[in-house]
Structures are given as C-alpha cells and as structure tokens.
Amino acid sequence: MKAKEFNIKWGMVIDLDKCTGCGACMTACQVENNIAPMVDASNKLRTLSWMLVYELSNKKAAPDAEIAYLPRPCMQCGNPTCVPVCPVIATDKNEEGGIVSQIYPRCIGCRYCMAACPYHARYFNWEDPIFPKGMEKTLSPNTSVRPRGVVEKCNFCHTRLMKAKDKARQEGGNPEALADGAYMPACAEVCPTGAISFGDIKNPEHKVHELAKGENAYRLLEKLGLAPQVYYVSKREWVRKLGDNYAATGKAGAEKKHS
Amino acid sequence: MDRALFPDGVERCSFGKFALWMGFVTAFFLFGLYAMILIFAKGIVVTGLDNYFGFGLWITFDLAVIALGAGAFFTGFLKYILKIDQLKNIINLTVIIGFICYSGAMLVLTMDIGQPIRAWFGYWHPNVHSMLTEVIFCITCYCLVLIIEYVPLILEQKQLNKIPFLHHLAHNMHVNMALFAGIGAFLSTFHQGSLGGMYGVLMGRPYAFREGFFIWPWTFFLFVLSAVGSGPIFTVLCCTLMEKMTGRKLVDFKTKALMGKIAGTMLTVYIFFKILDTWAWANNFLPSVGMTFDQMFYGIIYGKWLMFTEIILCGLVPAIMLITPSIRNNPTLLYTAGILDCIGVTLNRYLFTVQAIAIPVMPFDSWQFYYPNWTEWSTCGMIVAYGVIVMSLSYRYLPVFPQERALNK
Ligand code: SF4
Ligand code: SF4
C-alpha cells in the first residue's frame, strides 16, 4: 500500500536527546483539547492522553544505565491502518496537510481503530467529561468536548491550523503556504527544551524539512509500513534501536519490506 | 396441560417440570439483563475493557458463536443446493441454532459499541473499505434470512397449522427455501470471511496481519473454512445434549455421523491451510517486520501452548478423528472430536481478538493483561440463556425433529 501524499505534510520532529520527560507537552495537550480530569485516574489504561511520554531504558546496570523519554502523539500516518477499518468513516485522511481526522459525532465507538493502531494513539471516552466547578471557565472555546462512547486522538491541534489559516487570510497571505512557526500545536509550543519541532516536512523553508532528513532521524515501527508523519531524532544508537523491532535480524536498520 | 400444543405423536415432560426448568434458565437471563441495563445506563466503563483491550470477551464470544452457528448456512447449502437429502433430519435444528447465534451476536454488538444509539450509522454512512461494514451488512441480512427460515417452522406448530392461511404460507415458504438457503450461503460465507478479514488487514498487528488474494487477506478464507469445519458438528453436539437431557432420541446416529464427516472434511482442508499459513507467517512475514515467533507469546496466559492447543490438539486431532470412519462412527469418539473441534475454533477467535492486541509492537511497550469482569460474563450468559429458552420452547412445541416419532416407538 502506498502512503497518501498531499502538497503539504504537517509533521513533527522530536529530538529525544533534548526531551527531559517533564510532561509539559502532555499537560498542554490536555488543556488545549479540553480533556476533563478523571475522578479516578489510577487505571492508566483508561486515561486520555493524546500525547503520552514513554520512558525508554537501555536496560543496563549502573554506571552504564541510561534512560530517554519519548513523547508519542498520533503519528498521522501516511498509510494509517486506523482509517480503512472504520465502518462509518468517522476517521479519515483526506485533508491537505495529511492530518488524520476524527469526527466525534459520527463515531459509533466500536474501537476497531484502537485495535488497529500499534502506537496506542487512540483513546476511548469511558465516561462523560465532567469538569470540576470553576474549571469550565478555563476551557478552550475552540475545541469541542466529546461525549462518552466515542474514540478520540491527537489531531495536531487542528483548530490551531484553522486559526493560522484565518490569520493568513486576514493579513492577505496564502493560507496554503503558512510561514514556519505560523501553525504550532500546543505541545510543540510549550516544550521548554525545544525538543519538539513542527512544520511542513515538504517545505524547504520549514526547519523540520531538514531535520526529518537528518542521519539520526527515524520513525517508529517503519517496517510495518504505516509511514508516520512524526519523526524522532537521537544520537544514541540504543534509543534509535528501540524505534523498531530487530529481534529477527539482530541488527539495526534491517531491510524494510512492507510499504 | 399444554399437551394440545405438542407436535403430533410425541411425549414431553410435565408442564410443572418444564416451568421449573424455564425458571432456572430465566434466572440467568435476568441476571444478564440487569448487567445489560447497567451497561446501557452507565456505558461500557462498567466492563473490564480498556484502551489496550478495546476488543475482549464480547468480540471473542461473538466470533465464536457466529462460527459455531455456521452449521445453519452450510447444512442449508448442502441440503437445498447440493441436495443431500439425509440432512433434512437435522436441518431445522441448524436453523434454530443459527438464528440464536446470530441474533445473540447482534445483541452483544449493540452493547459493545460505545454509542448504541448510533448503531444504524453502519448503514447510513458505510465505509465500503471496512471489513466491519461488510460484517454489519451481512450479519443483519443473514439474520433476516434465518428468521425467514425459522418462521415456517413456527407456523407448522400443530394449532397454528390448522389455520389455512398460515398452513399455506408455511408451505409456500418451504417451497422457496432453496432460494433463501442460497442467499444465506452467499451472505454467510462473506461475513464469516469478513470477520477473518477484519483481523487480516490490521497491518499494525503482526499476530493478525496476513497478505492475501486481491482485497482478501488469507484470514478471510481461513475463517470461512474453520466455521464450516466446526458449525455442523456443533449442531450435533447440541442435539446430543438435548437427547441426554430429554431422554429421547431425536436424530439418528447416521445423520450425526454424516454431519461429523462434513465438518471433518472441511476441518481437514482448513487445518492443512492453517498450518501452511502459520508456517509462512512465522518464517516470512514476522521476520519481515523484524519480529520473531517467540515475541508473539508471553508467560502462561499468552503462552505458546495456546497456539499448539488450537492447531494440534483442537485442530489436527479432531480433523483426523472425524475423517476416519471407524472413529467417527463411534458415538463417544465422535462427540469428543466435536468438542475438541469447537474448542479449537473458539480458541482461534480468542487468539485473533485478544492475543493479537496484547502483543506490544513498540519495543518499549509492555504486555498487558485483560480480565473480563462480571458484566461481560453475565451478558454472555444472558445470550446463552436466551438460546436455551428459544431452544426449549422450540423443542416442546414445534416439530423440529422429523425422525423423533419413529426413533422413539
Ligand atoms: S498513529 Fe495510529 S491513530 Fe494515528 S494515524 Fe497512525 S494508525 Fe491512526
Ligand atoms: S471507534 Fe469510531 S473512529 Fe474508531 S473505527 Fe469505530 S466508529 Fe470508526
């Protein structure tokens, strides 16, 4: 299967050597996207975290022990396995820029897409969102809240893209050729160490264009052929090696067969 | 007291005994109903499902009963299209079991989806690329076909049949049964396949993903074959259980052995391809995505023993038993093979549903465990109880078994 291509390719490049695992991106995401705090969030397999920071370890004893942190948004796959499976077209990749949409009022909550996504990027609304008294005043007016029973996921803060396009129109610019930095998801904006870069990967004027081509850049599970639009960078080989499965060949960078 | 309603010339237990039995089964039904109401009121947050296990006991149960209900379409196909006349002795039973399995599965699905009120979106906004869409369409259409096949049997009830209109209606429906059997066979083959296709297309799940033919991954064909390789024998097992419970002979052993032969033949074909498929998957596909056979299994709960039980003990062994005439013609061995066969297909569906999504694909991810809780178990129990109730009523009041009178002389 071939990845779906558009003129613009919104993508992220995350420098894992810069990420300190502080979790600011996760918080910013929750605030931006109006995710209600759970009364009991002790079961981590039931929480909503569109952006989730994983801890990676080289599994060595001190003094060689090393850890790294890996923020995981939705990869906005070029060949998303979640899209063709949806029985009601509640999720699609059909918009310039390649962001995989999620249409809450359409979703029937069958969770087939969740079973499909190997990155665990999709989340189910187990309960209706209830915001503690007073917190409703802090909600973002741009993002709709979702009812119980539907699936949701990161959409690169799609409303921010809309806003950036509107702004470009108002200022007489071209909404289809936004300048680098004109559109930033909340996580990329808030990251204190600048680990998350964001932009149009196809546009040479955007920083991510070069970053994604760097020799230490890679994508998660490339061999599965989902063609993510999120790239990671690390100078450490063990970190890069954790980006895909090599047990069968034993070495990093095995032949990619499925695309 | 309800003797006038019994089919002609057969004995049934006393009404009191029957009422006691129905009360016993209804208790299970009501318990499940309570859980179902709870689920509709509070959402599936009350189940044991989570973001890792979006699919669990319910989907496994659905796939298993749909496979085991395959006796209906396949027997119908053999009886009406290929004209194997002997199957008329058991065809009614296959229809009732098929109807119970499919209607039950549909009910479970409405509980399973997060927004039951939107269940009809599957028809209104269908995604033609989704195997699940095909499943939704075919299951509902086929359930209608099963109702059409079941209705004439109800109309043949002694008192109803005295009404001339109903008598003729039943007769006319019977005359056209071959047509419905044909439609049923077509629909059923497709959705049995699509259920397999549902897993085969999951390119992010190495346990399930398969290459295939045209748009159909190999699992499409394997699911069809395993369903027809187990459905017929499941009917035989149900029939035997009813005989043991009622103390009456309902279907002659020759017909049962024939069903065993049919299931056995299909199971043999299935298991041959299943072993080839597993071999190719482990040696070609898995390495191509960097994974190994060992990585697909973990500990006891997700251990390799599951796959070996599925393919060897509950696949190859019953296949050999069922195609060997001397074994098949021994009742105890026939039933043993049948039970193994049904366990095998259920295990297969379980592995594709739960194991496939439990396997951590990202190397830094970890295995998670899933425990269905009481709401999931009791609602499955409700479906079983519903089936027992429908079956008990049908047995008591409808002429399900054409041979019953002769066999119990
Ligand atoms: S990361 Fe998962 S949810 Fe996001 S596009 Fe890819 S398959 Fe779909
Ligand atoms: S859960 Fe919603 S988005 Fe996902 S496959 Fe089902 S209907 Fe589509």
XYZ file of C-alpha atoms and ligand atoms in Angstrom:
684
model
C 0.000 0.000 0.000
C 1.204 3.473 -0.816
C 1.187 6.326 1.650
C -1.271 9.077 0.875
C 0.537 12.214 -0.252
C -0.522 15.846 -0.209
C 1.302 19.015 -1.193
C 1.724 19.873 2.446
C 2.819 17.354 5.043
C 2.404 18.580 8.580
C 4.914 16.744 10.654
C 6.793 16.687 13.895
C 10.420 16.027 14.563
C 11.095 15.187 18.190
C 14.653 15.313 19.487
C 14.824 12.610 22.125
C 18.203 13.819 23.326
C 16.587 17.096 24.321
C 13.443 15.664 25.921
C 13.715 15.645 29.713
C 10.421 13.841 30.252
C 8.952 16.828 32.090
C 5.472 16.157 30.711
C 4.678 19.780 29.834
C 3.550 18.635 26.387
C 1.064 16.218 27.939
C -0.377 18.927 30.158
C -0.545 21.497 27.369
C -2.359 18.946 25.216
C -4.928 18.205 27.906
C -5.629 21.903 28.401
C -5.753 22.778 24.715
C -8.082 19.922 23.906
C -10.427 20.190 26.867
C -9.739 16.800 28.355
C -11.609 16.525 31.627
C -9.694 15.358 34.690
C -10.807 11.913 35.769
C -12.220 11.290 39.195
C -10.159 8.132 39.449
C -7.216 8.034 37.077
C -5.445 5.143 38.774
C -6.047 2.786 35.861
C -3.629 4.154 33.305
C -5.150 2.012 30.582
C -8.283 4.102 30.849
C -6.923 7.634 30.948
C -6.999 10.005 27.983
C -3.568 11.151 26.913
C -3.369 12.086 23.274
C 0.232 12.950 23.900
C 1.938 10.371 26.080
C 5.566 10.357 27.226
C 7.103 6.881 27.383
C 10.235 6.097 29.339
C 12.904 4.160 27.462
C 15.743 2.346 29.169
C 18.871 0.721 27.804
C 18.292 -1.991 30.430
C 21.866 -1.811 31.678
C 23.077 -1.710 35.255
C 24.776 1.346 36.720
C 27.039 3.018 35.779
C 26.004 2.317 32.183
C 22.281 2.718 32.811
C 20.672 5.334 30.624
C 17.160 6.468 30.089
C 15.397 8.512 27.466
C 11.892 9.874 27.117
C 9.743 9.523 24.061
C 6.681 11.735 23.571
C 4.100 9.945 21.442
C 1.351 11.894 19.687
C -0.757 10.385 16.892
C 1.679 9.727 14.057
C -0.815 10.994 11.447
C 0.332 8.016 9.402
C 0.689 8.391 5.653
C -0.820 4.951 5.407
C -2.996 4.925 8.513
C -4.216 1.492 9.488
C -6.966 3.066 11.603
C -8.714 4.775 8.666
C -9.771 1.987 6.281
C -11.087 -0.130 9.150
C -13.631 2.382 10.456
C -17.094 1.153 9.421
C -18.664 4.609 9.370
C -15.873 6.865 8.025
C -15.566 8.593 11.375
C -11.857 8.978 10.813
C -10.222 9.917 7.555
C -7.072 11.185 5.931
C -8.391 13.417 3.241
C -7.349 16.956 4.036
C -4.423 18.914 2.647
C -1.615 18.542 5.169
C -2.343 14.903 5.919
C -3.738 15.201 9.423
C -5.876 12.148 10.226
C -9.261 13.454 11.312
C -11.607 12.144 13.966
C -15.289 13.003 13.653
C -16.801 12.624 17.110
C -20.493 12.925 16.206
C -20.034 10.165 13.647
C -18.034 7.657 15.684
C -20.067 4.717 16.995
C -17.378 3.665 19.439
C -16.691 0.227 18.010
C -12.985 0.627 18.896
C -11.842 -1.221 15.786
C -9.475 1.691 15.062
C -7.934 1.281 18.503
C -7.308 -2.365 17.822
C -5.674 -1.310 14.562
C -3.228 1.323 15.824
C 0.033 -0.193 17.068
C 1.093 3.125 18.618
C -1.837 3.158 21.055
C -2.561 6.671 19.887
C -6.315 6.289 20.160
C -8.378 6.707 23.282
C -11.898 5.831 24.217
C -14.160 8.097 26.272
C -15.149 5.755 29.066
C -17.184 8.434 30.782
C -18.807 11.739 30.008
C -16.424 14.616 30.641
C -17.167 16.362 33.917
C -15.171 19.435 34.784
C -14.803 20.422 38.432
C -16.687 23.546 39.395
C -14.919 26.648 38.160
C -12.787 24.753 35.689
C -15.314 25.186 32.926
C -14.214 28.841 32.833
C -10.771 27.731 31.758
C -11.940 25.575 28.865
C -10.691 26.317 25.415
C -13.538 27.753 23.324
C -12.059 26.280 20.151
C -12.239 22.599 20.926
C -15.447 20.659 21.379
C -15.720 18.273 24.304
C -16.550 14.677 23.472
C -19.324 12.547 24.878
C -18.950 9.140 26.441
C -18.616 6.284 23.999
C -16.555 7.801 21.196
C -12.898 7.496 20.302
C -10.531 10.438 20.114
C -6.890 11.099 19.379
C -4.317 13.779 18.723
C -5.048 15.857 15.635
C -2.019 18.163 15.781
C -4.317 20.747 17.426
C -6.255 21.079 14.225
C -8.140 24.181 15.398
C -4.812 25.972 15.573
C -4.309 25.184 11.895
C -7.691 26.737 11.166
C -6.750 29.802 13.149
C -3.395 30.138 11.426
C -5.102 29.913 8.051
C -7.670 32.548 9.054
C -4.926 34.833 10.211
C -3.073 34.400 6.939
C -6.222 35.275 5.018
C -6.845 38.371 7.128
C -3.298 39.535 6.555
C -3.501 38.936 2.837
C -1.176 35.927 2.908
C -1.633 32.478 1.406
C -3.356 30.063 3.825
C -1.923 27.152 1.878
C 1.644 28.336 2.362
C 1.950 29.191 6.029
C 5.303 30.510 7.236
C 7.392 28.319 9.530
C 6.010 28.676 13.047
C 2.681 30.192 11.997
C 0.969 26.953 12.996
C 2.162 25.195 16.128
C 0.428 22.500 18.153
C 0.272 23.181 21.881
C 2.907 20.591 22.773
C 5.469 21.972 20.356
C 4.826 25.478 21.592
C 5.126 24.656 25.275
C 8.117 22.280 25.261
C 10.683 24.078 27.462
C 13.727 22.460 25.868
C 12.568 22.852 22.290
C 12.616 19.096 21.732
C 9.507 19.195 19.538
C 9.810 20.915 16.165
C 6.807 21.244 13.939
C 6.100 22.320 10.369
C 5.574 21.259 6.784
C 8.046 18.492 6.084
C 7.788 19.101 2.353
C 8.503 22.821 2.573
C 12.245 23.590 2.396
C 11.608 26.837 4.252
C 10.432 24.942 7.294
C 13.007 23.749 9.797
C 11.538 20.242 10.010
C 12.257 19.694 6.328
C 15.976 19.307 7.049
C 15.562 17.778 10.496
C 13.489 14.893 9.174
C 16.232 14.093 6.672
C 18.996 14.062 9.254
C 21.097 10.929 9.549
C 19.826 10.242 13.053
C 16.193 10.737 12.156
C 13.844 7.761 12.127
C 10.225 6.896 12.555
C 8.558 4.406 14.885
C 7.909 0.915 13.508
C 8.851 1.848 9.965
C 8.860 -1.769 8.881
C 5.129 -2.053 9.364
C 4.735 0.452 6.560
C 2.374 2.913 8.211
C 4.577 5.829 7.095
C 4.198 8.132 10.111
C 4.456 11.905 9.749
C 6.217 12.102 13.101
C 9.987 11.714 13.184
C 12.332 11.145 16.066
C 15.974 12.083 16.352
C 18.617 10.735 18.693
C 22.368 10.499 18.534
C 22.265 7.452 20.792
C 22.083 4.208 18.875
C 20.254 2.269 21.609
C 17.492 4.859 21.551
C 17.149 4.637 17.783
C 17.115 0.872 18.003
C 14.094 0.997 20.256
C 12.198 2.606 17.413
C 11.589 -0.661 15.623
C 11.803 -4.427 16.030
C 15.098 -6.021 15.207
C 14.839 -9.293 17.069
C 14.535 -11.207 13.820
C 17.709 -9.826 12.289
C 19.596 -8.711 15.345
C 20.855 -5.511 13.781
C 19.505 -2.038 13.462
C 18.353 -0.801 10.092
C 17.035 -4.082 8.734
C 15.620 -4.118 5.213
C 12.242 -2.524 5.002
C 9.913 -4.780 3.087
C 6.424 -3.523 3.636
C 5.494 -0.067 2.499
C -51.994 -29.007 30.454
C -50.297 -27.759 27.268
C -50.461 -31.176 25.635
C -52.642 -29.865 22.812
C -49.714 -27.740 21.675
C -47.186 -30.567 21.368
C -46.164 -31.798 17.932
C -48.092 -34.858 16.798
C -47.371 -38.153 18.466
C -44.503 -37.142 20.762
C -44.079 -37.130 24.536
C -42.923 -34.151 26.549
C -42.246 -33.715 30.254
C -44.927 -32.350 32.573
C -45.698 -28.667 32.471
C -44.531 -28.228 36.040
C -41.152 -29.695 35.287
C -40.866 -27.567 32.177
C -41.811 -24.427 34.115
C -39.190 -25.218 36.742
C -36.537 -25.624 34.069
C -37.551 -22.389 32.362
C -37.491 -20.580 35.680
C -33.975 -21.830 36.322
C -32.739 -20.601 32.932
C -34.628 -17.336 33.220
C -32.761 -16.541 36.420
C -29.513 -16.477 34.431
C -31.194 -14.473 31.747
C -32.413 -11.867 34.214
C -29.026 -11.546 35.853
C -27.509 -10.827 32.441
C -30.338 -8.444 31.676
C -29.509 -6.500 34.804
C -25.901 -6.184 33.628
C -27.102 -5.124 30.189
C -29.276 -2.370 31.608
C -26.335 -1.240 33.708
C -24.155 -1.136 30.592
C -26.666 0.875 28.607
C -27.154 3.263 31.520
C -23.561 3.784 32.587
C -21.636 2.857 29.465
C -19.001 0.201 28.999
C -16.954 1.781 31.753
C -18.530 -0.924 33.937
C -16.791 -3.674 31.936
C -13.216 -4.873 32.155
C -12.277 -3.369 28.798
C -9.713 -0.588 28.477
C -7.752 1.376 25.890
C -5.400 -1.544 25.219
C -8.155 -4.092 25.047
C -10.854 -2.409 23.043
C -11.876 -5.895 21.999
C -12.340 -8.562 24.624
C -14.691 -11.291 25.751
C -17.668 -9.930 23.833
C -15.950 -9.886 20.462
C -14.461 -13.322 21.140
C -17.903 -14.602 22.117
C -19.459 -13.053 19.023
C -16.929 -14.516 16.638
C -17.132 -17.898 18.312
C -20.934 -18.170 18.244
C -21.034 -16.926 14.670
C -18.543 -19.603 13.666
C -20.427 -22.268 15.601
C -23.698 -21.052 14.118
C -22.291 -21.741 10.669
C -23.997 -25.122 10.750
C -27.115 -23.334 9.539
C -25.864 -21.930 6.281
C -23.596 -24.785 5.390
C -26.131 -27.504 6.098
C -28.743 -25.455 4.249
C -26.394 -25.203 1.318
C -25.753 -28.951 1.269
C -29.394 -29.835 1.749
C -31.067 -27.425 -0.665
C -28.380 -26.714 -3.244
C -26.370 -29.932 -3.306
C -29.481 -31.949 -2.396
C -28.049 -34.188 0.295
C -31.462 -35.337 1.434
C -30.485 -37.088 4.617
C -29.747 -33.707 6.188
C -33.455 -32.959 6.407
C -33.340 -34.818 9.739
C -31.263 -32.110 11.359
C -31.782 -29.032 9.179
C -34.438 -27.481 11.445
C -32.121 -27.673 14.393
C -29.313 -25.981 12.462
C -31.664 -23.144 11.548
C -32.725 -22.570 15.146
C -29.160 -22.684 16.409
C -28.070 -20.351 13.632
C -30.844 -17.939 14.490
C -29.959 -17.975 18.177
C -26.268 -17.451 17.478
C -26.756 -14.583 15.054
C -29.449 -12.720 16.935
C -27.453 -13.161 20.134
C -24.292 -11.869 18.498
C -26.114 -8.797 17.231
C -27.403 -8.025 20.685
C -23.908 -8.314 22.128
C -22.616 -5.951 19.445
C -25.077 -3.248 20.396
C -23.806 -3.468 23.957
C -20.227 -3.484 22.802
C -20.248 -0.259 20.828
C -19.779 2.896 22.823
C -22.726 4.690 21.221
C -25.506 2.105 20.784
C -27.897 4.808 19.589
C -25.662 5.269 16.556
C -25.635 1.586 15.632
C -27.521 2.369 12.413
C -24.707 4.639 11.186
C -23.186 1.489 9.751
C -25.889 1.544 7.073
C -26.183 5.282 6.759
C -22.512 6.205 6.446
C -20.954 2.940 5.317
C -17.242 2.799 4.641
C -17.038 0.339 1.780
C -13.372 -0.324 2.513
C -14.030 -1.587 6.014
C -14.419 -5.297 6.640
C -16.555 -4.358 9.621
C -19.051 -2.651 7.326
C -19.376 -5.855 5.376
C -19.854 -7.747 8.610
C -22.583 -5.346 9.760
C -24.445 -5.648 6.462
C -24.124 -9.387 6.031
C -24.932 -10.284 9.623
C -28.135 -8.295 9.646
C -29.204 -9.532 6.220
C -28.385 -13.090 7.118
C -30.226 -12.804 10.412
C -33.285 -11.829 8.355
C -32.776 -14.880 6.176
C -32.620 -17.037 9.286
C -35.867 -15.530 10.505
C -37.424 -16.371 7.146
C -36.176 -19.922 7.548
C -37.367 -20.158 11.128
C -40.870 -18.739 10.605
C -42.288 -21.688 8.589
C -41.189 -23.980 11.371
C -43.148 -21.912 13.870
C -46.149 -21.899 11.544
C -46.051 -25.683 11.488
C -46.919 -25.738 15.164
C -49.944 -28.023 15.455
C -52.524 -25.403 16.378
C -51.189 -22.645 14.146
C -51.073 -25.012 11.229
C -54.810 -25.559 11.468
C -55.331 -22.026 10.223
C -55.481 -22.413 6.427
C -53.684 -19.169 5.657
C -50.734 -19.968 7.897
C -50.648 -23.505 6.608
C -50.326 -22.301 3.024
C -47.869 -19.601 3.953
C -45.611 -22.148 5.620
C -45.941 -24.428 2.627
C -45.043 -21.701 0.164
C -42.099 -20.590 2.225
C -40.864 -24.171 2.257
C -41.138 -24.405 -1.487
C -38.858 -21.415 -1.893
C -36.430 -22.439 0.803
C -33.717 -23.296 -1.702
C -33.629 -19.652 -2.728
C -33.182 -18.480 0.855
C -30.645 -21.191 1.509
C -28.704 -19.905 -1.486
C -28.852 -16.291 -0.340
C -27.955 -17.399 3.159
C -24.958 -19.367 1.957
C -23.711 -16.382 -0.012
C -24.178 -13.849 2.799
C -22.813 -16.138 5.420
C -19.694 -17.086 3.505
C -18.944 -13.424 3.034
C -19.295 -12.297 6.587
C -17.553 -15.332 8.030
C -14.754 -14.284 5.730
C -15.012 -10.621 6.593
C -14.676 -11.434 10.252
C -11.366 -13.026 9.415
C -10.579 -10.167 7.072
C -11.142 -7.754 9.935
C -8.029 -9.112 11.577
C -6.046 -9.877 8.474
C -5.975 -6.227 7.402
C -4.503 -4.966 10.667
C -1.069 -4.051 9.405
C -0.161 -2.715 12.821
C -0.791 -6.079 14.490
C 1.784 -8.633 13.398
C -0.062 -11.527 15.014
C -3.088 -10.951 12.818
C -1.846 -9.348 9.619
C -1.739 -11.525 6.508
C -1.088 -10.965 2.875
C -3.769 -12.397 0.664
C -5.603 -12.644 -2.578
C -6.943 -9.439 -4.161
C -8.572 -7.474 -1.308
C -8.946 -10.504 0.928
C -6.241 -11.459 3.384
C -5.695 -15.190 3.953
C -7.559 -14.981 7.237
C -10.696 -14.306 5.185
C -10.601 -17.802 3.728
C -9.349 -19.441 6.891
C -12.270 -18.083 8.894
C -14.791 -19.375 6.362
C -13.190 -22.806 6.390
C -12.898 -23.048 10.155
C -16.535 -22.013 10.543
C -17.846 -24.686 8.197
C -15.422 -27.116 9.780
C -16.982 -26.644 13.204
C -20.558 -25.365 12.777
C -22.081 -28.679 11.646
C -20.539 -30.651 14.482
C -21.670 -28.029 16.980
C -25.233 -28.739 15.880
C -24.637 -32.422 16.518
C -23.335 -31.657 19.998
C -26.369 -29.506 20.783
C -28.635 -32.259 19.537
C -26.889 -34.866 21.656
C -27.079 -32.673 24.711
C -30.824 -32.297 24.148
C -31.177 -36.047 23.811
C -29.332 -36.589 27.076
C -31.490 -34.038 28.851
C -34.831 -35.174 27.499
C -34.071 -38.872 27.401
C -35.486 -39.133 23.885
C -33.821 -39.937 20.600
C -34.090 -37.004 18.212
C -31.777 -37.640 15.278
C -30.423 -40.987 14.132
C -26.731 -41.564 14.546
C -26.191 -41.965 10.831
C -27.153 -38.353 10.247
C -24.924 -37.229 13.069
C -22.010 -39.160 11.668
C -22.688 -37.584 8.287
C -22.535 -34.140 9.872
C -19.295 -35.243 11.503
C -17.949 -36.287 8.139
C -18.909 -32.951 6.589
C -17.323 -30.975 9.411
C -14.312 -33.264 9.408
C -13.692 -32.846 5.700
C -13.852 -29.083 5.930
C -11.765 -29.071 9.078
C -9.100 -31.129 7.367
C -8.934 -28.709 4.472
C -8.857 -25.856 6.962
C -6.162 -27.253 9.174
C -3.973 -28.007 6.172
C -4.092 -24.395 5.069
C -3.907 -23.108 8.635
C -0.648 -24.937 9.200
C 0.746 -23.661 5.904
C -0.382 -20.161 6.765
C 1.128 -20.284 10.235
C 4.363 -21.595 8.827
C 4.587 -18.845 6.224
C 3.618 -16.225 8.765
C 6.275 -17.297 11.250
C 9.016 -17.681 8.674
C 8.338 -14.930 6.189
C 6.035 -12.282 7.483
C 7.237 -11.941 11.057
C 10.929 -11.572 10.162
C 9.989 -9.009 7.515
C 8.675 -6.733 10.264
C 11.609 -7.549 12.477
C 9.737 -9.774 14.870
C 10.109 -13.409 15.867
C 7.675 -16.193 16.636
C 8.793 -16.109 20.279
C 7.833 -12.464 20.607
C 4.218 -13.324 19.898
C 3.892 -15.203 23.176
C 4.433 -14.429 26.816
C 4.211 -16.292 30.098
C 1.382 -18.725 30.708
C -1.642 -16.575 29.868
C -0.231 -15.679 26.482
C 1.883 -18.796 26.104
C 2.647 -20.821 23.006
C 0.613 -23.673 24.421
C -2.467 -21.763 23.297
C -1.490 -21.895 19.672
C -0.437 -25.525 19.855
C -3.682 -26.446 21.577
C -5.595 -24.593 18.907
C -3.843 -26.065 15.898
C -2.758 -29.527 17.014
C -4.924 -30.781 19.873
C -8.101 -28.993 18.821
C -7.468 -28.870 15.090
C -5.355 -31.627 13.643
C -6.510 -34.284 16.130
C -10.281 -33.807 15.653
C -9.762 -33.467 11.904
C -8.131 -36.879 11.771
C -10.731 -38.331 14.120
C -13.610 -37.013 12.051
C -12.358 -38.163 8.687
C -11.532 -41.647 9.904
C -14.765 -43.655 9.505
C -14.075 -46.134 12.312
C -13.527 -43.312 14.823
C -16.343 -41.141 13.543
C -18.835 -43.982 13.775
C -18.207 -44.453 17.466
C -20.544 -42.032 19.287
C -18.212 -41.236 22.189
C -15.303 -40.531 19.880
C -17.461 -38.512 17.505
C -18.602 -36.276 20.343
C -15.095 -36.000 21.747
C -13.790 -34.902 18.372
C -16.677 -32.466 18.106
C -15.923 -30.891 21.451
C -12.239 -30.520 20.591
C -13.166 -29.008 17.240
C -15.440 -26.393 18.833
C -12.848 -25.516 21.470
C -10.285 -25.122 18.685
C -12.306 -22.632 16.689
C -13.191 -20.661 19.827
C -9.550 -20.539 20.820
C -8.648 -19.371 17.332
C -11.093 -16.482 17.595
C -9.832 -15.639 21.062
C -6.220 -15.526 19.933
C -7.002 -13.275 16.986
C -9.037 -10.992 19.218
C -7.117 -10.743 22.467
C -3.618 -12.099 21.919
C -3.259 -10.052 18.732
C -3.810 -6.786 20.561
C -1.975 -7.778 23.734
C 1.350 -8.136 21.943
C 3.449 -4.996 22.418
C 4.508 -3.861 18.967
C 6.525 -0.842 20.031
C 9.676 -2.343 21.538
C 9.418 -0.167 24.635
C 5.806 -1.089 25.245
C 4.847 -3.940 27.563
C 2.413 -6.844 27.724
C -0.853 -6.020 29.412
C -3.489 -8.312 30.798
C -7.188 -8.307 30.328
C -9.737 -9.798 32.668
C -13.361 -9.728 31.593
C -15.469 -8.757 34.587
C -18.870 -9.964 35.737
C -20.829 -7.658 33.437
C -19.202 -9.199 30.378
C -19.581 -12.767 31.603
C -23.163 -12.349 32.704
C -24.265 -10.725 29.454
C -22.689 -13.605 27.532
C -24.525 -15.878 29.949
C -27.701 -13.998 29.118
C -27.275 -14.825 25.443
C -26.712 -18.483 26.264
C -29.802 -18.470 28.483
C -31.760 -16.776 25.717
C -30.648 -19.544 23.379
C -31.671 -22.243 25.827
C -35.088 -20.639 26.251
C -35.702 -20.414 22.499
C -34.459 -23.968 22.077
C -36.589 -25.343 24.911
C -39.728 -23.707 23.587
C -38.998 -24.881 20.055
C -38.364 -28.417 21.190
C -41.514 -28.566 23.274
C -43.946 -27.040 20.817
C -42.520 -27.247 17.310
C -41.952 -30.234 15.037
C -38.191 -29.731 14.981
C -37.158 -33.353 14.572
C -38.877 -35.242 11.764
C -37.467 -38.566 12.967
C -38.477 -38.226 16.589
C -41.671 -40.271 16.362
C -40.088 -43.168 14.529
C -36.985 -43.248 16.706
C -38.957 -43.415 19.963
C -41.501 -46.056 19.044
S -0.745 6.707 14.811
Fe -2.462 5.308 14.997
S -4.230 6.648 15.184
Fe -2.578 7.906 14.368
S -2.841 7.789 12.119
Fe -1.387 6.184 12.708
S -2.652 4.359 12.954
Fe -4.030 6.130 13.006
S -14.344 3.633 17.200
Fe -15.202 5.289 15.939
S -13.496 6.044 14.684
Fe -12.893 4.067 15.540
S -13.405 2.565 13.958
Fe -15.157 2.649 15.356
S -16.544 4.179 14.517
Fe -14.553 4.460 13.496
